GROMACS .gro file of C-alpha atoms in nm:
model
  314
    1MET     CA    1  -0.026   0.014   0.006
    2THR     CA    2   0.116   0.349  -0.044
    3SER     CA    3   0.126   0.593   0.258
    4GLY     CA    4  -0.227   0.728   0.211
    5GLY     CA    5  -0.360   0.380   0.254
    6GLN     CA    6  -0.489   0.346  -0.138
    7PRO     CA    7  -0.354   0.002  -0.297
    8SER     CA    8   0.004   0.099  -0.539
    9ARG     CA    9   0.003  -0.060  -0.881
   10ALA     CA   10   0.161  -0.362  -0.963
   11VAL     CA   11   0.402  -0.486  -1.240
   12ARG     CA   12   0.145  -0.709  -1.387
   13GLY     CA   13   0.151  -1.041  -1.602
   14GLN     CA   14   0.187  -1.405  -1.522
   15ASP     CA   15   0.525  -1.430  -1.757
   16ALA     CA   16   0.783  -1.644  -1.548
   17LEU     CA   17   0.876  -1.964  -1.572
   18PHE     CA   18   1.105  -2.182  -1.383
   19SER     CA   19   1.432  -2.285  -1.506
   20VAL     CA   20   1.434  -2.674  -1.543
   21SER     CA   21   1.675  -2.713  -1.244
   22GLU     CA   22   1.424  -2.609  -1.025
   23ILE     CA   23   1.337  -2.947  -1.017
   24ARG     CA   24   1.108  -3.048  -0.676
   25GLN     CA   25   1.327  -3.180  -0.403
   26PRO     CA   26   1.277  -3.266  -0.046
   27PRO     CA   27   1.260  -2.946   0.163
   28SER     CA   28   1.609  -2.819   0.304
   29THR     CA   29   1.647  -2.898   0.685
   30ARG     CA   30   1.739  -2.512   0.712
   31ALA     CA   31   1.414  -2.372   0.551
   32VAL     CA   32   1.279  -2.164   0.770
   33PRO     CA   33   0.913  -2.038   0.793
   34PRO     CA   34   0.867  -1.747   0.531
   35GLU     CA   35   0.805  -1.396   0.602
   36ARG     CA   36   0.470  -1.349   0.581
   37ALA     CA   37   0.340  -0.975   0.549
   38ASP     CA   38   0.049  -0.884   0.694
   39PRO     CA   39  -0.320  -0.938   0.486
   40PRO     CA   40  -0.542  -0.729   0.375
   41ASP     CA   41  -0.792  -0.678   0.578
   42LEU     CA   42  -1.007  -0.966   0.389
   43ALA     CA   43  -1.337  -0.894   0.607
   44SER     CA   44  -1.339  -0.572   0.394
   45TYR     CA   45  -1.433  -0.795   0.055
   46ASP     CA   46  -1.713  -0.936  -0.020
   47ILE     CA   47  -1.546  -1.219  -0.267
   48LEU     CA   48  -1.247  -1.360  -0.214
   49LEU     CA   49  -1.148  -1.511  -0.578
   50ALA     CA   50  -0.859  -1.798  -0.564
   51ASN     CA   51  -0.717  -1.850  -0.882
   52ILE     CA   52  -0.606  -2.223  -0.850
   53SER     CA   53  -0.442  -2.434  -1.120
   54GLY     CA   54  -0.356  -2.780  -0.925
   55GLY     CA   55  -0.004  -2.668  -0.898
   56LYS     CA   56   0.230  -2.643  -0.598
   57ASP     CA   57   0.226  -2.283  -0.569
   58SER     CA   58  -0.156  -2.211  -0.631
   59ARG     CA   59  -0.234  -2.500  -0.369
   60THR     CA   60   0.019  -2.326  -0.120
   61MET     CA   61  -0.164  -2.032  -0.189
   62LEU     CA   62  -0.501  -2.139  -0.141
   63ARG     CA   63  -0.406  -2.310   0.211
   64GLN     CA   64  -0.243  -1.928   0.339
   65LEU     CA   65  -0.570  -1.822   0.222
   66VAL     CA   66  -0.803  -2.015   0.428
   67HIS     CA   67  -0.600  -1.964   0.697
   68ALA     CA   68  -0.611  -1.619   0.667
   69ALA     CA   69  -0.963  -1.584   0.599
   70GLU     CA   70  -1.034  -1.842   0.875
   71ALA     CA   71  -0.874  -1.555   1.109
   72ALA     CA   72  -1.084  -1.286   0.998
   73GLY     CA   73  -1.416  -1.480   1.031
   74VAL     CA   74  -1.499  -1.476   0.634
   75PRO     CA   75  -1.359  -1.787   0.514
   76ASP     CA   76  -1.745  -1.827   0.365
   77ARG     CA   77  -1.624  -1.584   0.077
   78ILE     CA   78  -1.385  -1.776  -0.074
   79VAL     CA   79  -1.451  -1.896  -0.434
   80CYS     CA   80  -1.209  -2.126  -0.626
   81VAL     CA   81  -1.136  -2.070  -1.023
   82PHE     CA   82  -0.961  -2.312  -1.251
   83ALA     CA   83  -0.905  -2.161  -1.606
   84ASP     CA   84  -0.905  -2.505  -1.815
   85LEU     CA   85  -0.671  -2.478  -2.139
   86GLY     CA   86  -0.833  -2.812  -2.315
   87ALA     CA   87  -0.727  -3.172  -2.268
   88ASP     CA   88  -0.457  -3.114  -2.504
   89ASP     CA   89  -0.271  -2.892  -2.299
   90GLU     CA   90  -0.312  -2.944  -1.910
   91TRP     CA   91  -0.173  -3.234  -1.790
   92PRO     CA   92  -0.380  -3.525  -1.744
   93GLY     CA   93  -0.593  -3.514  -1.363
   94THR     CA   94  -0.485  -3.118  -1.343
   95PRO     CA   95  -0.869  -3.015  -1.345
   96GLU     CA   96  -0.978  -3.282  -1.094
   97LEU     CA   97  -0.700  -3.198  -0.896
   98ALA     CA   98  -0.741  -2.824  -0.869
   99ALA     CA   99  -1.131  -2.933  -0.723
  100GLN     CA  100  -0.987  -3.157  -0.493
  101HIS     CA  101  -0.774  -2.889  -0.364
  102ALA     CA  102  -1.112  -2.677  -0.339
  103ALA     CA  103  -1.275  -2.943  -0.201
  104CYS     CA  104  -1.019  -3.024   0.083
  105TYR     CA  105  -1.108  -2.670   0.231
  106GLY     CA  106  -1.513  -2.719   0.149
  107LEU     CA  107  -1.473  -2.417  -0.071
  108ARG     CA  108  -1.677  -2.329  -0.396
  109PHE     CA  109  -1.524  -2.419  -0.722
  110ILE     CA  110  -1.580  -2.280  -1.106
  111THR     CA  111  -1.378  -2.372  -1.368
  112VAL     CA  112  -1.384  -2.168  -1.669
  113CYS     CA  113  -1.248  -2.195  -2.011
  114ARG     CA  114  -1.249  -2.045  -2.362
  115MET     CA  115  -1.619  -2.044  -2.531
  116VAL     CA  116  -1.698  -2.023  -2.898
  117ASP     CA  117  -1.980  -2.051  -3.130
  118ASP     CA  118  -2.041  -2.439  -3.176
  119GLY     CA  119  -2.176  -2.387  -3.527
  120HIS     CA  120  -2.551  -2.513  -3.356
  121GLY     CA  121  -2.659  -2.177  -3.201
  122GLY     CA  122  -2.483  -2.279  -2.896
  123LYS     CA  123  -2.115  -2.258  -2.729
  124ARG     CA  124  -1.845  -2.519  -2.641
  125GLN     CA  125  -1.508  -2.526  -2.494
  126GLN     CA  126  -1.178  -2.391  -2.749
  127GLY     CA  127  -0.888  -2.552  -2.599
  128LEU     CA  128  -0.540  -2.376  -2.644
  129LEU     CA  129  -0.425  -2.622  -2.913
  130GLU     CA  130  -0.720  -2.523  -3.129
  131TYR     CA  131  -0.682  -2.143  -3.055
  132ILE     CA  132  -0.339  -2.154  -3.150
  133GLU     CA  133  -0.432  -2.320  -3.451
  134HIS     CA  134  -0.675  -2.089  -3.571
  135ARG     CA  135  -0.426  -1.781  -3.515
  136GLY     CA  136  -0.176  -1.968  -3.689
  137ARG     CA  137   0.139  -1.861  -3.473
  138TRP     CA  138   0.221  -1.990  -3.157
  139PRO     CA  139   0.232  -1.706  -2.823
  140ASP     CA  140   0.557  -1.602  -2.716
  141ALA     CA  141   0.681  -1.371  -2.417
  142ARG     CA  142   0.579  -1.109  -2.625
  143ASN     CA  143   0.246  -1.215  -2.690
  144ARG     CA  144   0.095  -1.438  -2.443
  145TYR     CA  145  -0.213  -1.496  -2.564
  146CYS     CA  146  -0.256  -1.774  -2.411
  147THR     CA  147  -0.273  -1.623  -2.071
  148SER     CA  148  -0.470  -1.366  -2.176
  149ASP     CA  149  -0.759  -1.484  -2.371
  150LEU     CA  150  -0.780  -1.870  -2.172
  151LYS     CA  151  -0.734  -1.722  -1.837
  152ARG     CA  152  -0.754  -1.361  -1.743
  153GLY     CA  153  -1.018  -1.307  -2.011
  154PRO     CA  154  -1.242  -1.605  -1.874
  155VAL     CA  155  -1.208  -1.547  -1.495
  156ARG     CA  156  -1.291  -1.162  -1.515
  157THR     CA  157  -1.635  -1.318  -1.665
  158VAL     CA  158  -1.606  -1.513  -1.349
  159MET     CA  159  -1.593  -1.172  -1.188
  160THR     CA  160  -1.866  -1.043  -1.353
  161ARG     CA  161  -2.087  -1.366  -1.250
  162LEU     CA  162  -2.020  -1.318  -0.886
  163VAL     CA  163  -2.046  -0.953  -0.875
  164ALA     CA  164  -2.420  -0.992  -0.993
  165GLU     CA  165  -2.474  -1.247  -0.728
  166LYS     CA  166  -2.406  -1.003  -0.444
  167ARG     CA  167  -2.566  -0.735  -0.599
  168GLU     CA  168  -2.871  -1.000  -0.625
  169GLY     CA  169  -2.799  -1.076  -0.256
  170GLY     CA  170  -2.867  -0.743  -0.144
  171ILE     CA  171  -2.561  -0.525  -0.187
  172THR     CA  172  -2.651  -0.175  -0.322
  173GLY     CA  173  -2.544   0.134  -0.314
  174ARG     CA  174  -2.211   0.099  -0.343
  175ARG     CA  175  -1.955  -0.146  -0.563
  176VAL     CA  176  -1.902  -0.513  -0.482
  177ARG     CA  177  -1.564  -0.547  -0.371
  178LEU     CA  178  -1.382  -0.843  -0.448
  179LEU     CA  179  -0.994  -0.976  -0.368
  180ASN     CA  180  -0.827  -1.143  -0.650
  181VAL     CA  181  -0.592  -1.384  -0.467
  182MET     CA  182  -0.287  -1.549  -0.714
  183GLY     CA  183   0.008  -1.762  -0.601
  184MET     CA  184   0.273  -1.601  -0.797
  185ARG     CA  185   0.620  -1.611  -0.642
  186ALA     CA  186   0.970  -1.329  -0.633
  187GLN     CA  187   1.190  -1.608  -0.692
  188GLU     CA  188   1.031  -1.685  -1.012
  189SER     CA  189   1.138  -1.422  -1.233
  190VAL     CA  190   1.306  -1.069  -1.266
  191LYS     CA  191   0.935  -0.959  -1.383
  192ARG     CA  192   0.752  -1.155  -1.071
  193ARG     CA  193   1.002  -1.010  -0.835
  194LEU     CA  194   0.931  -0.680  -0.925
  195MET     CA  195   0.544  -0.693  -0.850
  196VAL     CA  196   0.420  -0.598  -0.533
  197PRO     CA  197   0.210  -0.824  -0.290
  198PHE     CA  198  -0.108  -0.600  -0.295
  199SER     CA  199  -0.238  -0.404  -0.558
  200ARG     CA  200  -0.520  -0.241  -0.718
  201ASP     CA  201  -0.647  -0.446  -1.042
  202GLU     CA  202  -0.743  -0.097  -1.221
  203GLN     CA  203  -0.840  -0.292  -1.550
  204SER     CA  204  -1.083  -0.519  -1.376
  205SER     CA  205  -1.248  -0.270  -1.157
  206ASN     CA  206  -1.492  -0.020  -1.309
  207LEU     CA  207  -1.667   0.287  -1.162
  208ILE     CA  208  -1.994   0.139  -1.096
  209ARG     CA  209  -1.999  -0.216  -1.002
  210ARG     CA  210  -1.723  -0.345  -0.880
  211GLU     CA  211  -1.371  -0.268  -0.741
  212VAL     CA  212  -1.111  -0.515  -0.786
  213ASP     CA  213  -0.753  -0.538  -0.576
  214GLU     CA  214  -0.456  -0.838  -0.622
  215TRP     CA  215  -0.306  -1.007  -0.367
  216LEU     CA  216  -0.016  -1.258  -0.376
  217PRO     CA  217   0.029  -1.427  -0.017
  218ILE     CA  218   0.335  -1.614  -0.107
  219HIS     CA  219   0.544  -1.352  -0.327
  220THR     CA  220   0.837  -1.398  -0.080
  221TRP     CA  221   0.825  -1.769  -0.023
  222THR     CA  222   1.089  -1.987  -0.137
  223LEU     CA  223   1.069  -2.300  -0.319
  224ASP     CA  224   1.179  -2.468  -0.065
  225GLN     CA  225   0.894  -2.348   0.187
  226VAL     CA  226   0.663  -2.428  -0.048
  227TRP     CA  227   0.714  -2.792  -0.051
  228ALA     CA  228   0.733  -2.794   0.310
  229ASP     CA  229   0.416  -2.667   0.338
  230ILE     CA  230   0.284  -2.911   0.092
  231HIS     CA  231   0.433  -3.189   0.305
  232ALA     CA  232   0.328  -3.041   0.627
  233SER     CA  233  -0.025  -3.014   0.449
  234GLY     CA  234  -0.062  -3.351   0.325
  235VAL     CA  235  -0.288  -3.215   0.025
  236PRO     CA  236  -0.187  -3.399  -0.257
  237TYR     CA  237  -0.016  -3.241  -0.552
  238HIS     CA  238   0.054  -3.376  -0.904
  239TYR     CA  239   0.266  -3.685  -1.050
  240ALA     CA  240   0.423  -3.430  -1.301
  241TYR     CA  241   0.677  -3.290  -1.036
  242ASP     CA  242   0.753  -3.668  -0.942
  243LEU     CA  243   0.884  -3.716  -1.329
  244GLY     CA  244   1.091  -3.390  -1.305
  245MET     CA  245   0.848  -3.081  -1.400
  246SER     CA  246   0.923  -2.759  -1.193
  247ARG     CA  247   0.603  -2.618  -1.285
  248LEU     CA  248   0.282  -2.758  -1.354
  249SER     CA  249   0.171  -2.513  -1.675
  250CYS     CA  250   0.071  -2.681  -2.023
  251VAL     CA  251   0.233  -2.997  -2.084
  252PHE     CA  252   0.422  -2.809  -2.392
  253CYS     CA  253   0.443  -2.424  -2.249
  254VAL     CA  254   0.624  -2.246  -2.487
  255LEU     CA  255   0.798  -2.054  -2.268
  256ALA     CA  256   0.956  -2.339  -2.075
  257SER     CA  257   1.296  -2.485  -2.126
  258GLY     CA  258   1.434  -2.718  -2.387
  259SER     CA  259   1.508  -2.978  -2.081
  260ALA     CA  260   1.165  -2.927  -1.974
  261LEU     CA  261   1.023  -2.951  -2.325
  262VAL     CA  262   1.204  -3.288  -2.385
  263LEU     CA  263   1.093  -3.400  -2.086
  264ALA     CA  264   0.735  -3.355  -2.148
  265ALA     CA  265   0.812  -3.482  -2.517
  266GLN     CA  266   0.910  -3.830  -2.342
  267HIS     CA  267   0.590  -3.880  -2.114
  268HIS     CA  268   0.321  -3.739  -2.381
  269PRO     CA  269   0.479  -3.827  -2.744
  270ALA     CA  270   0.142  -3.786  -2.924
  271GLY     CA  271   0.097  -3.477  -2.797
  272ALA     CA  272   0.444  -3.370  -2.926
  273GLU     CA  273   0.384  -3.532  -3.230
  274LYS     CA  274   0.061  -3.283  -3.259
  275ARG     CA  275   0.217  -3.015  -3.229
  276ALA     CA  276   0.509  -3.120  -3.447
  277GLN     CA  277   0.202  -3.129  -3.741
  278LEU     CA  278   0.095  -2.822  -3.615
  279GLU     CA  279   0.412  -2.607  -3.677
  280GLU     CA  280   0.473  -2.738  -3.996
  281ARG     CA  281   0.111  -2.670  -4.109
  282MET     CA  282   0.157  -2.308  -3.999
  283GLY     CA  283   0.486  -2.272  -4.097
  284HIS     CA  284   0.579  -2.143  -3.799
  285THR     CA  285   0.825  -2.269  -3.520
  286PHE     CA  286   0.720  -2.356  -3.162
  287GLN     CA  287   0.962  -2.146  -3.045
  288ASN     CA  288   1.221  -1.893  -3.193
  289GLY     CA  289   1.561  -2.103  -3.275
  290ARG     CA  290   1.372  -2.463  -3.190
  291SER     CA  291   1.112  -2.678  -3.354
  292MET     CA  292   0.912  -2.926  -3.143
  293ARG     CA  293   1.073  -3.188  -3.443
  294ASP     CA  294   1.396  -3.102  -3.305
  295ILE     CA  295   1.263  -3.159  -2.940
  296ILE     CA  296   1.094  -3.477  -3.063
  297THR     CA  297   1.433  -3.615  -3.168
  298THR     CA  298   1.633  -3.512  -2.868
  299ALA     CA  299   1.339  -3.714  -2.653
  300ARG     CA  300   1.327  -4.011  -2.886
  301ALA     CA  301   1.722  -4.013  -2.846
  302ALA     CA  302   1.688  -3.965  -2.449
  303GLY     CA  303   1.459  -4.255  -2.456
  304ALA     CA  304   1.086  -4.186  -2.491
  305VAL     CA  305   0.930  -4.334  -2.181
  306GLY     CA  306   0.543  -4.257  -2.271
  307ALA     CA  307   0.256  -4.137  -2.094
  308PRO     CA  308   0.306  -4.252  -1.701
  309ALA     CA  309   0.073  -4.483  -1.606
  310LYS     CA  310   0.048  -4.405  -1.228
  311ASP     CA  311  -0.216  -4.223  -1.056
  312TRP     CA  312  -0.205  -3.846  -1.100
  313ALA     CA  313  -0.191  -3.766  -0.736
  314ALA     CA  314   0.060  -3.859  -0.481
   0.00000   0.00000   0.00000
């Protein structure tokens, strides 16, 4: 916050990735509890919207939010939202695991996705891979339409829906106050380090219906501290981390390192081949200087293992 008590403007964006070397390891015996900045006044918000992905950081963020909301006497105001990228892009079991994370705390869970006309007067989901083919180019660090159009945009439709529910429930004469809670951490990248843990979301707010702030409860946490919290909680995590993936994003994220992409291709060779064929149809390589065909070649040389046959949660 600023000295006048108003939230400061954040450096926005979900444009950071871990390096592949940041693979899950048992928490260090020297790990200490992270410093916890005082949360905003949660009781002053009508809606606490938790953006969860099934990944380690969102799962840890949710636990911290629940504890803070319970301390403030408002756990019933938490709503969890999961932005589904489609079966071609989500790791198997991710939507189910996100729902389980919400269910562990008895919270309302909403799934959103990109919707398009189905050609018969209705709507259907359009997954990320189909949307990429529609656009004819892969997203990249400067043009992250995957985040804006399949995550941020659909989440704002949930904000509209929840605010309408509150207004129908009797909130009149003022804007509905919504706290958008996310799990980004400063350790992930330079850009995320520049983000502030609490800020006003001017793009999602409007002058009449809603006032939206953002909160990053685990912004100062380290990777060891996140995993220590997960092990202490007993809440399940996704098997992709045990395979060696450092984060639970798209199976084949355009911003991932070459090592992570090779690992993904080893475990999901059919998905890699589908992207190589799309790459060739579009005439646009998956990454600048790195094609999916090259990734497949490297994965095969390393020994493709196929999709894992184990449960999706450990």
